[in-house]
């Protein structure tokens, strides 16, 4: 059995430019939402990552025709869907498959979807999604790990989300888009991909207002039409290269970004000692300050500091002077990766949702695991700054959400490569 790893040797002072791919979480929502549109759509700037491949495979199994126009453009034709029951293995491997509940319900009046997996951050309930569907008149039940929703004639309703949930906001929006009358979502999530999803649906003829503020109004329309749509750049991929640039005392131009989405991340990186200069759709991140400073971070829903940047900023803070405190304000448990940073010499203690990081002078490379997607990005950053060599296992997590991260870092001058280890031999692989 082959075993793919990433091997990194200490790589400071990176130089050059890196282009950010389309947003993973937008792509997953939009691909699923095409089911409810009912007509072919062409989606551009789709990131070439394994989660997108998995979503395409799930859609194919439902009867959706997928044509790759190019590496980052896909034609999706949902006219001949044959199943409203999605209960196959792939579903359980991806959190975003829950969007099929809203999309199938909207188009066919029913859906059954196996409860999805995804990264392990403790409890990942779906009660707010259900609350949204019920507000539209759907009957919902979960039996044996399969959630079923049913309503032949969805009617607009009002839902107040008890927690700010990206998934519940998007799922309710998708389900409501063709319901009769008006739906109002209060305490909605404001993340960039919520806005992107609403823009996509509006480009198909939907009537959605308020995406990006905390009350979203959806006036149901009878039908939607196919469209050609370009996905926004990935906020978290951009943030990851920004953090890597500060950590490695580099000077990097990060292109294809939306500066507004990077404000919270920039504020913290400046506190630490990075220099950040925004242009229209790019950002230059540099750092020639050997004494990076501690800072405190609390993750929050957008426009707060994103939880999906929490592991990367902890990796950076592990070599900043002083004691930093990072509070996880979104997920119950998102510090499982800390043990990997500790193996590299980081001094971090965790108490519930709080990580206390005592900056050390150096990390030291060793064998570590990527315990989830962003945790993988954190150990890559740690590997770039650690003395010696870092070998990262379980890199399939990283491939779920980062397009060609090894190639992109390598182009910036990092000493990083993929290897495939078999019991007999070690092969050098392509980036
Ligand atoms: N929550 C509930 N009930 C619900 C739904 C959520 O209590 O019905 C809670 C969750 O337990 C969590 C909080 O609400 O404490 C926020 O969860 P949310 O629903 O916003 O998360 P999600 O939609 O499942 C998306 C991203 C995650 C990202 C979060 C928060 C996708 C596919 N995933 O998850 O992305 O961490 O929003 O921004 O969009 C990643 O990309 O690495 C990733 C994990």
Short mmCIF file of C-alpha atoms and ligand atoms in Angstrom, two decimals:
data_model
loop_
_atom_site.label_atom_id
_atom_site.label_comp_id
_atom_site.label_asym_id
_atom_site.label_seq_id
_atom_site.Cartn_x
_atom_site.Cartn_y
_atom_site.Cartn_z
CA UNK A 1 0.00 0.00 0.00
CA UNK A 2 1.42 3.41 -0.93
CA UNK A 3 1.75 6.14 1.61
CA UNK A 4 1.97 9.70 0.38
CA UNK A 5 3.82 12.21 2.55
CA UNK A 6 5.04 15.77 2.36
CA UNK A 7 8.68 16.31 3.22
CA UNK A 8 9.89 19.82 4.09
CA UNK A 9 13.36 21.12 4.90
CA UNK A 10 13.63 24.46 6.69
CA UNK A 11 12.77 27.14 4.13
CA UNK A 12 13.00 30.79 5.18
CA UNK A 13 12.98 33.96 3.02
CA UNK A 14 10.56 32.80 0.34
CA UNK A 15 10.14 35.10 -2.65
CA UNK A 16 7.77 35.42 -5.59
CA UNK A 17 4.05 35.32 -6.19
CA UNK A 18 1.35 32.75 -5.60
CA UNK A 19 -2.13 32.65 -7.14
CA UNK A 20 -5.05 31.75 -4.91
CA UNK A 21 -7.61 29.23 -6.16
CA UNK A 22 -11.40 29.48 -5.97
CA UNK A 23 -12.97 29.12 -2.53
CA UNK A 24 -13.48 25.51 -1.46
CA UNK A 25 -16.52 26.19 0.66
CA UNK A 26 -18.19 28.28 -2.07
CA UNK A 27 -17.50 25.62 -4.66
CA UNK A 28 -19.02 22.84 -2.55
CA UNK A 29 -22.17 24.87 -1.79
CA UNK A 30 -22.62 26.04 -5.38
CA UNK A 31 -22.07 22.58 -6.92
CA UNK A 32 -24.74 21.15 -4.61
CA UNK A 33 -27.08 24.10 -5.20
CA UNK A 34 -27.06 23.39 -8.96
CA UNK A 35 -29.29 20.42 -8.11
CA UNK A 36 -32.06 22.85 -7.14
CA UNK A 37 -31.44 25.09 -10.18
CA UNK A 38 -32.41 22.15 -12.41
CA UNK A 39 -30.61 23.46 -15.51
CA UNK A 40 -27.00 23.19 -16.72
CA UNK A 41 -24.51 25.65 -15.24
CA UNK A 42 -20.88 26.38 -15.99
CA UNK A 43 -18.81 27.10 -12.92
CA UNK A 44 -15.40 28.72 -13.25
CA UNK A 45 -12.51 29.22 -10.84
CA UNK A 46 -13.35 25.87 -9.22
CA UNK A 47 -10.42 24.76 -7.05
CA UNK A 48 -8.68 21.56 -8.16
CA UNK A 49 -8.95 19.79 -4.78
CA UNK A 50 -10.14 16.38 -3.69
CA UNK A 51 -13.27 17.69 -1.91
CA UNK A 52 -14.50 19.08 -5.24
CA UNK A 53 -13.75 15.75 -6.94
CA UNK A 54 -15.69 14.01 -4.16
CA UNK A 55 -18.67 16.36 -4.54
CA UNK A 56 -18.65 15.74 -8.32
CA UNK A 57 -18.60 12.00 -7.74
CA UNK A 58 -21.54 12.27 -5.31
CA UNK A 59 -23.50 14.38 -7.81
CA UNK A 60 -22.76 11.88 -10.61
CA UNK A 61 -24.21 9.10 -8.50
CA UNK A 62 -27.44 11.09 -8.21
CA UNK A 63 -27.61 11.35 -12.01
CA UNK A 64 -25.96 14.74 -12.50
CA UNK A 65 -23.77 14.97 -15.62
CA UNK A 66 -20.38 16.48 -14.90
CA UNK A 67 -18.05 17.65 -17.69
CA UNK A 68 -14.64 19.06 -16.94
CA UNK A 69 -14.20 21.93 -19.40
CA UNK A 70 -10.72 22.64 -18.05
CA UNK A 71 -8.84 22.09 -14.77
CA UNK A 72 -10.87 24.82 -13.06
CA UNK A 73 -14.12 24.97 -15.07
CA UNK A 74 -16.93 22.47 -14.81
CA UNK A 75 -20.19 22.08 -16.66
CA UNK A 76 -22.82 20.60 -14.36
CA UNK A 77 -26.07 19.33 -15.84
CA UNK A 78 -28.63 18.31 -13.19
CA UNK A 79 -31.60 17.77 -15.54
CA UNK A 80 -31.64 13.98 -15.29
CA UNK A 81 -31.34 13.35 -11.57
CA UNK A 82 -32.70 9.91 -10.77
CA UNK A 83 -32.25 9.69 -6.99
CA UNK A 84 -33.35 11.81 -4.05
CA UNK A 85 -31.77 9.42 -1.59
CA UNK A 86 -28.05 9.89 -1.11
CA UNK A 87 -26.83 7.08 1.06
CA UNK A 88 -23.49 5.99 -0.27
CA UNK A 89 -20.03 5.90 1.17
CA UNK A 90 -18.68 9.19 -0.24
CA UNK A 91 -21.45 11.17 1.47
CA UNK A 92 -20.09 10.29 4.87
CA UNK A 93 -16.66 11.66 3.96
CA UNK A 94 -17.74 15.20 3.32
CA UNK A 95 -19.53 17.64 5.54
CA UNK A 96 -20.83 19.75 2.66
CA UNK A 97 -22.95 16.85 1.38
CA UNK A 98 -25.60 18.16 3.79
CA UNK A 99 -26.36 20.83 1.16
CA UNK A 100 -27.99 18.07 -0.88
CA UNK A 101 -30.80 18.00 1.69
CA UNK A 102 -31.78 21.60 0.91
CA UNK A 103 -31.15 21.29 -2.83
CA UNK A 104 -33.10 18.04 -3.38
CA UNK A 105 -35.91 19.21 -1.09
CA UNK A 106 -36.22 22.45 -3.06
CA UNK A 107 -36.42 20.70 -6.43
CA UNK A 108 -38.19 17.39 -5.68
CA UNK A 109 -39.96 18.00 -2.37
CA UNK A 110 -37.99 15.26 -0.63
CA UNK A 111 -34.49 14.12 0.22
CA UNK A 112 -32.72 11.52 2.33
CA UNK A 113 -29.03 12.04 2.99
CA UNK A 114 -26.66 10.05 5.17
CA UNK A 115 -25.29 12.17 8.01
CA UNK A 116 -22.02 13.64 6.81
CA UNK A 117 -18.54 13.37 8.28
CA UNK A 118 -15.76 15.92 7.68
CA UNK A 119 -13.11 17.18 10.09
CA UNK A 120 -13.49 16.06 13.71
CA UNK A 121 -14.11 19.20 15.80
CA UNK A 122 -16.30 17.56 18.45
CA UNK A 123 -20.06 17.77 18.15
CA UNK A 124 -21.26 18.90 14.72
CA UNK A 125 -25.05 19.08 15.12
CA UNK A 126 -27.51 19.88 12.31
CA UNK A 127 -30.39 21.13 14.44
CA UNK A 128 -30.27 24.61 12.87
CA UNK A 129 -30.48 23.18 9.35
CA UNK A 130 -33.56 21.24 10.45
CA UNK A 131 -34.99 24.37 12.07
CA UNK A 132 -34.63 26.12 8.71
CA UNK A 133 -36.34 23.32 6.74
CA UNK A 134 -39.16 23.09 9.30
CA UNK A 135 -39.78 26.84 9.01
CA UNK A 136 -40.58 26.14 5.35
CA UNK A 137 -43.05 23.42 6.30
CA UNK A 138 -40.84 20.34 5.83
CA UNK A 139 -41.15 17.25 8.01
CA UNK A 140 -37.70 16.08 9.08
CA UNK A 141 -36.48 12.93 10.79
CA UNK A 142 -33.16 11.22 11.37
CA UNK A 143 -33.17 7.45 11.61
CA UNK A 144 -30.13 5.18 11.51
CA UNK A 145 -27.81 8.02 10.54
CA UNK A 146 -29.95 9.14 7.60
CA UNK A 147 -31.78 12.47 7.65
CA UNK A 148 -34.96 12.67 5.60
CA UNK A 149 -36.85 15.84 4.77
CA UNK A 150 -40.14 16.02 2.96
CA UNK A 151 -42.59 18.68 1.84
CA UNK A 152 -44.43 18.69 -1.47
CA UNK A 153 -45.15 22.39 -1.29
CA UNK A 154 -42.58 24.47 0.56
CA UNK A 155 -43.86 27.80 1.86
CA UNK A 156 -41.71 30.77 2.92
CA UNK A 157 -41.23 31.18 6.66
CA UNK A 158 -39.16 33.01 9.25
CA UNK A 159 -36.24 31.37 11.01
CA UNK A 160 -33.97 32.73 13.72
CA UNK A 161 -30.74 30.73 13.90
CA UNK A 162 -29.77 30.09 17.53
CA UNK A 163 -26.12 29.88 16.52
CA UNK A 164 -24.51 31.62 13.58
CA UNK A 165 -24.15 28.69 11.21
CA UNK A 166 -22.75 28.89 7.70
CA UNK A 167 -24.21 25.50 6.78
CA UNK A 168 -27.70 26.21 8.15
CA UNK A 169 -27.79 29.64 6.49
CA UNK A 170 -26.82 28.24 3.09
CA UNK A 171 -29.06 25.16 3.37
CA UNK A 172 -32.10 27.27 4.33
CA UNK A 173 -31.38 29.69 1.50
CA UNK A 174 -31.17 26.85 -1.03
CA UNK A 175 -34.36 25.21 0.27
CA UNK A 176 -36.24 28.53 0.26
CA UNK A 177 -35.22 29.75 -3.15
CA UNK A 178 -38.18 28.13 -4.96
CA UNK A 179 -40.62 28.05 -2.01
CA UNK A 180 -43.87 29.97 -2.30
CA UNK A 181 -43.61 33.39 -0.65
CA UNK A 182 -40.92 35.05 1.40
CA UNK A 183 -38.41 33.47 3.79
CA UNK A 184 -36.46 35.49 6.33
CA UNK A 185 -33.32 34.13 7.97
CA UNK A 186 -32.33 36.06 11.10
CA UNK A 187 -28.93 35.81 12.75
CA UNK A 188 -27.60 34.51 9.43
CA UNK A 189 -23.93 33.78 8.81
CA UNK A 190 -22.10 36.51 6.86
CA UNK A 191 -19.12 34.52 5.54
CA UNK A 192 -17.91 35.36 2.01
CA UNK A 193 -19.14 32.02 0.71
CA UNK A 194 -22.68 32.73 1.99
CA UNK A 195 -22.64 35.87 -0.16
CA UNK A 196 -21.12 33.94 -3.09
CA UNK A 197 -23.85 31.31 -2.90
CA UNK A 198 -26.56 33.99 -2.87
CA UNK A 199 -24.92 35.75 -5.84
CA UNK A 200 -24.79 32.46 -7.71
CA UNK A 201 -28.48 31.74 -7.06
CA UNK A 202 -29.42 35.33 -8.01
CA UNK A 203 -27.54 34.88 -11.28
CA UNK A 204 -29.88 31.90 -11.88
CA UNK A 205 -32.92 34.13 -11.35
CA UNK A 206 -33.37 33.85 -7.58
CA UNK A 207 -34.50 36.85 -5.54
CA UNK A 208 -32.25 36.94 -2.45
CA UNK A 209 -31.40 40.12 -0.52
CA UNK A 210 -29.25 40.78 2.50
CA UNK A 211 -26.57 38.08 2.09
CA UNK A 212 -23.57 39.44 3.99
CA UNK A 213 -25.69 41.05 6.72
CA UNK A 214 -27.46 39.19 9.47
CA UNK A 215 -30.97 39.19 8.01
CA UNK A 216 -31.39 37.49 4.64
CA UNK A 217 -34.66 37.75 2.71
CA UNK A 218 -35.50 35.21 0.04
CA UNK A 219 -38.50 35.86 -2.19
CA UNK A 220 -39.33 32.48 -3.68
CA UNK A 221 -39.35 32.20 -7.49
CA UNK A 222 -41.14 29.56 -9.59
CA UNK A 223 -38.10 28.41 -11.50
CA UNK A 224 -34.40 29.05 -11.98
CA UNK A 225 -32.28 29.06 -15.11
CA UNK A 226 -28.76 27.87 -15.84
CA UNK A 227 -25.87 30.32 -15.61
CA UNK A 228 -22.13 30.77 -16.00
CA UNK A 229 -20.60 31.78 -12.69
CA UNK A 230 -17.10 32.43 -11.33
CA UNK A 231 -16.35 31.42 -7.76
CA UNK A 232 -14.65 33.93 -5.44
CA UNK A 233 -11.03 33.39 -4.33
CA UNK A 234 -10.43 31.31 -1.22
CA UNK A 235 -10.08 33.51 1.87
CA UNK A 236 -8.46 30.76 3.92
CA UNK A 237 -5.96 29.65 1.30
CA UNK A 238 -4.89 33.30 0.99
CA UNK A 239 -4.67 33.63 4.78
CA UNK A 240 -2.57 30.48 4.97
CA UNK A 241 0.06 31.90 2.56
CA UNK A 242 -0.05 35.21 4.45
CA UNK A 243 0.71 33.45 7.74
CA UNK A 244 3.40 31.34 6.07
CA UNK A 245 5.03 34.49 4.67
CA UNK A 246 5.27 36.15 8.09
CA UNK A 247 6.46 32.93 9.75
CA UNK A 248 9.25 32.43 7.19
CA UNK A 249 10.32 36.12 7.10
CA UNK A 250 9.47 36.22 3.42
CA UNK A 251 8.24 38.68 0.83
CA UNK A 252 5.35 37.21 -1.16
CA UNK A 253 2.78 38.66 -3.52
CA UNK A 254 -0.49 36.76 -3.14
CA UNK A 255 -2.72 37.26 -6.16
CA UNK A 256 -6.41 36.61 -6.90
CA UNK A 257 -7.67 37.70 -3.48
CA UNK A 258 -10.50 39.92 -2.22
CA UNK A 259 -8.73 42.28 0.23
CA UNK A 260 -11.92 42.91 2.26
CA UNK A 261 -12.06 39.20 3.19
CA UNK A 262 -8.57 39.36 4.66
CA UNK A 263 -8.98 42.25 7.11
CA UNK A 264 -9.16 40.25 10.36
CA UNK A 265 -6.25 38.05 9.32
CA UNK A 266 -4.17 41.09 8.29
CA UNK A 267 -4.85 42.86 11.58
CA UNK A 268 -3.41 39.95 13.57
CA UNK A 269 -0.44 39.42 11.25
CA UNK A 270 0.44 43.13 11.57
CA UNK A 271 0.30 42.84 15.39
CA UNK A 272 2.74 39.96 15.14
CA UNK A 273 5.15 42.00 13.04
CA UNK A 274 4.23 41.35 9.40
CA UNK A 275 3.94 44.08 6.79
CA UNK A 276 0.86 43.95 4.63
CA UNK A 277 0.13 46.02 1.57
CA UNK A 278 -3.11 45.61 -0.34
CA UNK A 279 -3.64 46.21 -4.05
CA UNK A 280 -6.86 45.83 -6.01
CA UNK A 281 -6.87 42.03 -6.10
CA UNK A 282 -3.59 41.06 -4.52
CA UNK A 283 -1.73 41.47 -1.26
CA UNK A 284 1.99 41.69 -0.56
CA UNK A 285 3.00 40.16 2.75
CA UNK A 286 6.53 40.65 3.94
CA UNK A 287 8.43 40.42 7.16
CA UNK A 288 12.01 41.27 7.96
CA UNK A 289 11.44 41.46 11.66
CA UNK A 290 13.36 38.68 13.41
CA UNK A 291 11.51 39.34 16.68
CA UNK A 292 7.93 38.40 15.99
CA UNK A 293 5.59 39.49 18.77
CA UNK A 294 2.93 37.56 20.65
CA UNK A 295 -0.73 38.33 20.11
CA UNK A 296 -4.10 37.10 21.35
CA UNK A 297 -6.70 35.78 18.93
CA UNK A 298 -10.32 34.75 19.32
CA UNK A 299 -11.98 33.00 16.41
CA UNK A 300 -15.47 34.18 15.53
CA UNK A 301 -17.94 34.07 12.68
CA UNK A 302 -17.16 36.51 9.83
CA UNK A 303 -16.07 39.32 9.94
CA UNK A 304 -14.18 38.02 12.98
CA UNK A 305 -10.95 36.05 12.81
CA UNK A 306 -11.83 32.79 10.98
CA UNK A 307 -11.72 29.50 12.84
CA UNK A 308 -10.29 27.97 9.66
CA UNK A 309 -7.13 30.07 10.23
CA UNK A 310 -6.78 29.12 13.89
CA UNK A 311 -4.27 26.24 13.50
CA UNK A 312 -2.11 28.24 11.07
CA UNK A 313 -1.88 31.25 13.41
CA UNK A 314 -1.05 28.97 16.36
CA UNK A 315 1.83 27.48 14.32
CA UNK A 316 3.11 31.01 13.68
CA UNK A 317 2.64 32.13 17.31
CA UNK A 318 4.62 29.13 18.50
CA UNK A 319 7.80 31.01 17.45
CA UNK A 320 6.70 34.54 18.47
CA UNK A 321 8.26 36.19 21.53
CA UNK A 322 6.03 36.08 24.63
CA UNK A 323 2.89 34.22 25.58
CA UNK A 324 -0.09 34.30 23.23
CA UNK A 325 -3.62 33.15 23.92
CA UNK A 326 -5.86 31.72 21.22
CA UNK A 327 -9.51 31.10 21.99
CA UNK A 328 -11.60 28.91 19.69
CA UNK A 329 -14.97 30.65 19.52
CA UNK A 330 -16.69 28.53 16.87
CA UNK A 331 -15.95 24.82 17.32
CA UNK A 332 -16.17 22.79 20.50
CA UNK A 333 -12.86 21.06 19.92
CA UNK A 334 -10.33 22.23 17.35
CA UNK A 335 -7.00 21.74 19.07
CA UNK A 336 -6.33 18.07 18.30
CA UNK A 337 -3.35 19.07 16.15
CA UNK A 338 -1.50 20.74 19.06
CA UNK A 339 0.14 17.42 19.97
CA UNK A 340 1.81 17.48 16.52
CA UNK A 341 3.21 20.99 17.09
CA UNK A 342 4.42 19.90 20.51
CA UNK A 343 6.34 17.05 18.86
CA UNK A 344 8.19 19.80 16.95
CA UNK A 345 9.07 21.65 20.16
CA UNK A 346 6.16 24.10 20.43
CA UNK A 347 5.16 24.99 23.99
CA UNK A 348 1.38 25.02 23.93
CA UNK A 349 -1.08 24.07 26.64
CA UNK A 350 -4.77 23.64 26.00
CA UNK A 351 -7.62 24.14 28.42
CA UNK A 352 -10.99 23.59 26.77
CA UNK A 353 -11.32 26.20 24.05
CA UNK A 354 -8.17 28.10 25.07
CA UNK A 355 -4.64 27.46 23.84
CA UNK A 356 -1.78 29.19 25.65
CA UNK A 357 1.32 29.44 23.49
CA UNK A 358 4.69 30.24 25.00
CA UNK A 359 6.87 31.30 22.10
CA UNK A 360 10.07 29.29 21.57
CA UNK A 361 13.15 30.29 19.55
CA UNK A 362 13.05 27.29 17.21
CA UNK A 363 10.90 24.37 16.20
CA UNK A 364 12.57 21.13 15.22
CA UNK A 365 11.49 18.98 12.27
CA UNK A 366 10.23 15.47 12.91
CA UNK A 367 7.51 13.03 11.74
CA UNK A 368 4.05 14.54 12.22
CA UNK A 369 0.50 13.93 11.04
CA UNK A 370 -2.06 16.16 9.42
CA UNK A 371 -5.01 15.46 11.73
CA UNK A 372 -7.43 17.52 9.64
CA UNK A 373 -7.36 20.00 6.75
CA UNK A 374 -6.28 23.22 8.48
CA UNK A 375 -4.17 21.27 10.97
CA UNK A 376 -2.29 20.05 7.91
CA UNK A 377 -1.66 23.65 6.85
CA UNK A 378 -0.40 24.38 10.37
CA UNK A 379 2.18 21.59 10.29
CA UNK A 380 3.30 22.74 6.84
CA UNK A 381 3.95 26.24 8.22
CA UNK A 382 5.71 24.70 11.22
CA UNK A 383 7.76 22.51 8.87
CA UNK A 384 8.91 25.54 6.84
CA UNK A 385 10.31 27.27 9.94
CA UNK A 386 11.55 24.22 11.85
CA UNK A 387 15.22 23.27 11.89
CA UNK A 388 15.93 20.11 9.93
CA UNK A 389 13.38 17.97 8.16
CA UNK A 390 9.64 17.57 8.75
CA UNK A 391 7.75 14.61 7.29
CA UNK A 392 3.98 14.92 7.23
CA UNK A 393 1.65 11.91 7.07
CA UNK A 394 -2.09 11.75 6.33
CA UNK A 395 -1.76 14.41 3.66
CA UNK A 396 -5.07 13.44 2.06
CA UNK A 397 -6.59 15.88 4.56
CA UNK A 398 -4.49 18.69 3.06
CA UNK A 399 -5.38 17.69 -0.50
CA UNK A 400 -9.06 18.05 0.39
CA UNK A 401 -8.76 21.83 0.50
CA UNK A 402 -5.45 23.18 -0.83
CA UNK A 403 -4.82 23.20 -4.57
CA UNK A 404 -1.24 22.09 -5.28
CA UNK A 405 0.16 23.47 -2.02
CA UNK A 406 3.47 21.67 -2.51
CA UNK A 407 3.92 23.09 -6.02
CA UNK A 408 2.92 26.60 -4.95
CA UNK A 409 5.33 26.69 -1.99
CA UNK A 410 8.05 25.12 -4.06
CA UNK A 411 7.64 27.91 -6.68
CA UNK A 412 8.20 30.40 -3.88
CA UNK A 413 11.53 28.71 -3.14
CA UNK A 414 10.52 26.33 -0.36
CA UNK A 415 12.31 22.99 -0.07
CA UNK A 416 9.16 20.87 -0.06
CA UNK A 417 8.12 17.79 -1.98
CA UNK A 418 5.65 14.95 -2.10
CA UNK A 419 7.00 11.46 -1.63
CA UNK A 420 5.26 8.15 -1.94
CA UNK A 421 6.56 5.56 0.46
CA UNK A 422 5.96 1.90 -0.13
CA UNK A 423 7.35 -0.79 2.15
CA UNK A 424 10.07 -1.47 -0.44
CA UNK A 425 11.00 1.90 -1.89
CA UNK A 426 10.65 5.67 -1.70
CA UNK A 427 9.63 7.37 -5.00
CA UNK A 428 9.90 11.04 -5.63
CA UNK A 429 6.46 12.17 -6.76
CA UNK A 430 5.22 15.15 -8.73
CA UNK A 431 4.10 18.28 -6.93
N1 LIG B 1 -23.94 24.41 14.76
C1 LIG B 1 -25.01 24.00 15.52
N2 LIG B 1 -26.11 23.50 14.89
C2 LIG B 1 -26.18 23.42 13.53
C3 LIG B 1 -25.09 23.84 12.75
C4 LIG B 1 -23.97 24.33 13.39
O1 LIG B 1 -24.97 24.06 16.75
O2 LIG B 1 -27.23 22.97 13.02
C5 LIG B 1 -22.75 24.95 15.41
C6 LIG B 1 -21.51 24.11 15.14
O3 LIG B 1 -21.40 23.03 16.03
C7 LIG B 1 -20.40 25.14 15.31
C8 LIG B 1 -21.05 26.44 14.81
O4 LIG B 1 -22.45 26.21 14.84
O5 LIG B 1 -20.09 25.27 16.66
C9 LIG B 1 -20.66 26.87 13.42
O6 LIG B 1 -20.88 25.79 12.50
P1 LIG B 1 -21.24 26.07 10.97
O7 LIG B 1 -22.55 25.46 10.68
O8 LIG B 1 -21.02 27.51 10.65
O9 LIG B 1 -20.12 25.21 10.24
P2 LIG B 1 -20.27 24.39 8.91
O10 LIG B 1 -21.19 25.09 7.98
O11 LIG B 1 -20.51 22.96 9.19
C10 LIG B 1 -18.44 25.69 7.58
C11 LIG B 1 -17.17 25.34 6.87
C12 LIG B 1 -16.08 25.01 7.89
C13 LIG B 1 -15.90 26.20 8.84
C14 LIG B 1 -17.26 26.61 9.47
C15 LIG B 1 -17.18 27.87 10.31
C16 LIG B 1 -18.03 24.32 4.86
C17 LIG B 1 -18.18 23.10 4.04
N3 LIG B 1 -17.41 24.17 6.03
O12 LIG B 1 -18.80 24.53 8.32
O13 LIG B 1 -14.90 24.86 7.13
O14 LIG B 1 -15.03 25.86 9.88
O15 LIG B 1 -18.23 26.82 8.43
O16 LIG B 1 -16.74 28.94 9.54
O17 LIG B 1 -18.44 25.40 4.45
C18 LIG B 1 -12.75 24.12 6.63
O18 LIG B 1 -12.87 24.64 5.50
O19 LIG B 1 -11.65 23.73 7.09
C19 LIG B 1 -13.93 23.99 7.49
C20 LIG B 1 -13.98 23.17 8.51
#
